[in-house]
Amino acid sequence: MQAETEAGTGAARAEEVPLRVAVVVGSVREGRQGRAVTDWFLTAAGEEAGFDLDVIDLADVDLPLVMPGWGGAPDPRAAAALREVSPRLAAADAFVIVTPEYNHSFPAVLKNLVDWHRAEWQAKPVGFVSYGGLGGGLRAVEQLRLVFAEMHAVTVRDSVSLHGPWSGLDKDGIPRDAALCAGAAKGMLGQLGWWGRVLRAARAEHPYAG
């Protein structure tokens, strides 16, 4: 009985620890709205308890496209970028990817970040905030789900999509239908939080060996 009580107390304490969420800004294009969308999302997420948010803006991450061969070491430029970004991905319990849609897909810079890492993604949940055009970036999200499945990550079912011209962005990057988008963010974060805490506990008890 005492052991069960102590285990329950430990689980309750773990539940109270904020979930560390890396929010990745996935566009580096000049004139992008990705940072404004991210700032809106941070405000929406800040109204939900239990999240510790870390913004990783890929415009500030100088990861080259050329990768070393299998077993090789990254060059100095790549090594410097990885020293900055990799520990932050590894420390995250969950991820939110903010992405536009380019040519029915997602930006190359996002794929590059994914490909430079592997263990950092494993057994962690991923949520999405997408924007752009009539599709609201949903085609980019669906393709990212396939990529993250290969990385042994778990993508949550609900996402936030900003469709033009209805719930899309105004000139300042703020959703036109703020109430609808805030509701979508709340739903996605609820799923991300559930999966994040469950998978964090599971990794602690049984380290993932994918």
Coordinates of C-alpha atoms in Angstrom, one line a residue, residues 13-113:
R13 CA 4.5 15.4 -9.2
A14 CA 5.6 14.5 -12.7
E15 CA 2.2 15.6 -14.0
E16 CA 2.8 19.0 -12.4
V17 CA 6.1 19.6 -14.2
P18 CA 5.5 21.9 -17.1
L19 CA 5.8 20.3 -20.5
R20 CA 8.8 21.6 -22.5
V21 CA 7.5 22.4 -26.0
A22 CA 9.9 23.5 -28.8
V23 CA 8.0 25.7 -31.2
V24 CA 9.7 25.6 -34.6
V25 CA 9.3 28.5 -37.0
G26 CA 9.5 26.7 -40.3
S27 CA 9.8 29.6 -42.8
V28 CA 12.9 31.6 -43.6
R29 CA 11.5 33.4 -46.7
E30 CA 11.8 37.2 -46.9
G31 CA 8.6 38.9 -45.9
R32 CA 7.4 35.7 -44.2
Q33 CA 4.4 35.7 -41.8
G34 CA 5.7 32.8 -39.9
R35 CA 7.0 34.8 -37.0
A36 CA 3.8 36.7 -36.6
V37 CA 1.8 33.5 -36.7
T38 CA 4.2 32.1 -34.1
D39 CA 3.7 35.1 -31.8
W40 CA 0.0 34.8 -32.1
F41 CA 0.2 31.1 -31.2
L42 CA 2.5 31.8 -28.2
T43 CA -0.2 34.2 -26.9
A44 CA -2.8 31.5 -27.3
A45 CA -0.6 28.9 -25.7
G46 CA 0.3 31.2 -22.9
E47 CA -3.4 31.1 -21.8
E48 CA -3.1 27.3 -21.3
A49 CA -1.3 26.1 -18.1
G50 CA 1.4 23.6 -18.0
F51 CA 3.6 24.5 -21.0
D52 CA 7.2 25.8 -21.1
L53 CA 7.6 27.2 -24.6
D54 CA 11.0 27.5 -26.4
V55 CA 10.9 29.2 -29.9
I56 CA 13.4 27.8 -32.4
D57 CA 13.4 30.2 -35.4
L58 CA 15.0 28.5 -38.3
A59 CA 16.0 31.9 -39.7
D60 CA 18.5 31.9 -36.9
V61 CA 19.8 28.3 -37.4
D62 CA 22.6 28.1 -39.9
L63 CA 22.4 24.4 -40.8
P64 CA 23.9 23.6 -44.2
L65 CA 22.3 21.3 -46.7
V66 CA 25.5 19.2 -47.2
M67 CA 25.6 16.4 -44.7
P68 CA 28.6 14.2 -43.8
G69 CA 28.6 10.6 -45.0
W70 CA 27.5 7.8 -42.7
G71 CA 29.9 7.8 -39.7
G72 CA 31.4 11.1 -40.7
A73 CA 31.6 14.2 -38.6
P74 CA 29.8 17.5 -39.5
D75 CA 32.0 20.4 -40.7
P76 CA 32.7 23.3 -38.4
R77 CA 29.7 25.4 -39.6
A78 CA 27.3 22.5 -39.1
A79 CA 28.8 21.6 -35.8
A80 CA 28.3 25.1 -34.5
A81 CA 24.7 25.2 -35.6
L82 CA 24.0 21.7 -34.0
R83 CA 25.5 22.8 -30.7
E84 CA 22.9 25.5 -30.6
V85 CA 19.8 23.7 -31.8
S86 CA 20.2 20.0 -31.0
P87 CA 20.2 20.2 -27.2
R88 CA 17.0 22.3 -27.3
L89 CA 15.3 19.6 -29.4
A90 CA 16.6 16.9 -27.2
A91 CA 15.3 18.7 -24.1
A92 CA 11.8 19.1 -25.5
D93 CA 9.0 16.9 -24.4
A94 CA 6.9 17.9 -27.4
F95 CA 7.0 20.0 -30.6
V96 CA 4.8 22.5 -32.4
I97 CA 5.7 23.1 -36.0
V98 CA 4.6 26.4 -37.5
T99 CA 4.6 26.0 -41.3
P100 CA 3.4 27.6 -44.5
E101 CA 2.6 25.6 -47.6
Y102 CA 5.0 25.9 -50.5
N103 CA 4.0 24.2 -53.8
H104 CA 1.7 21.7 -52.0
S105 CA 4.4 20.9 -49.4
F106 CA 6.4 22.3 -46.6
P107 CA 9.6 24.4 -46.7
A108 CA 12.9 22.7 -47.4
V109 CA 14.5 24.3 -44.3
L110 CA 12.1 22.2 -42.2
K111 CA 13.1 19.0 -43.8
N112 CA 16.7 19.9 -43.4
L113 CA 16.2 20.3 -39.6

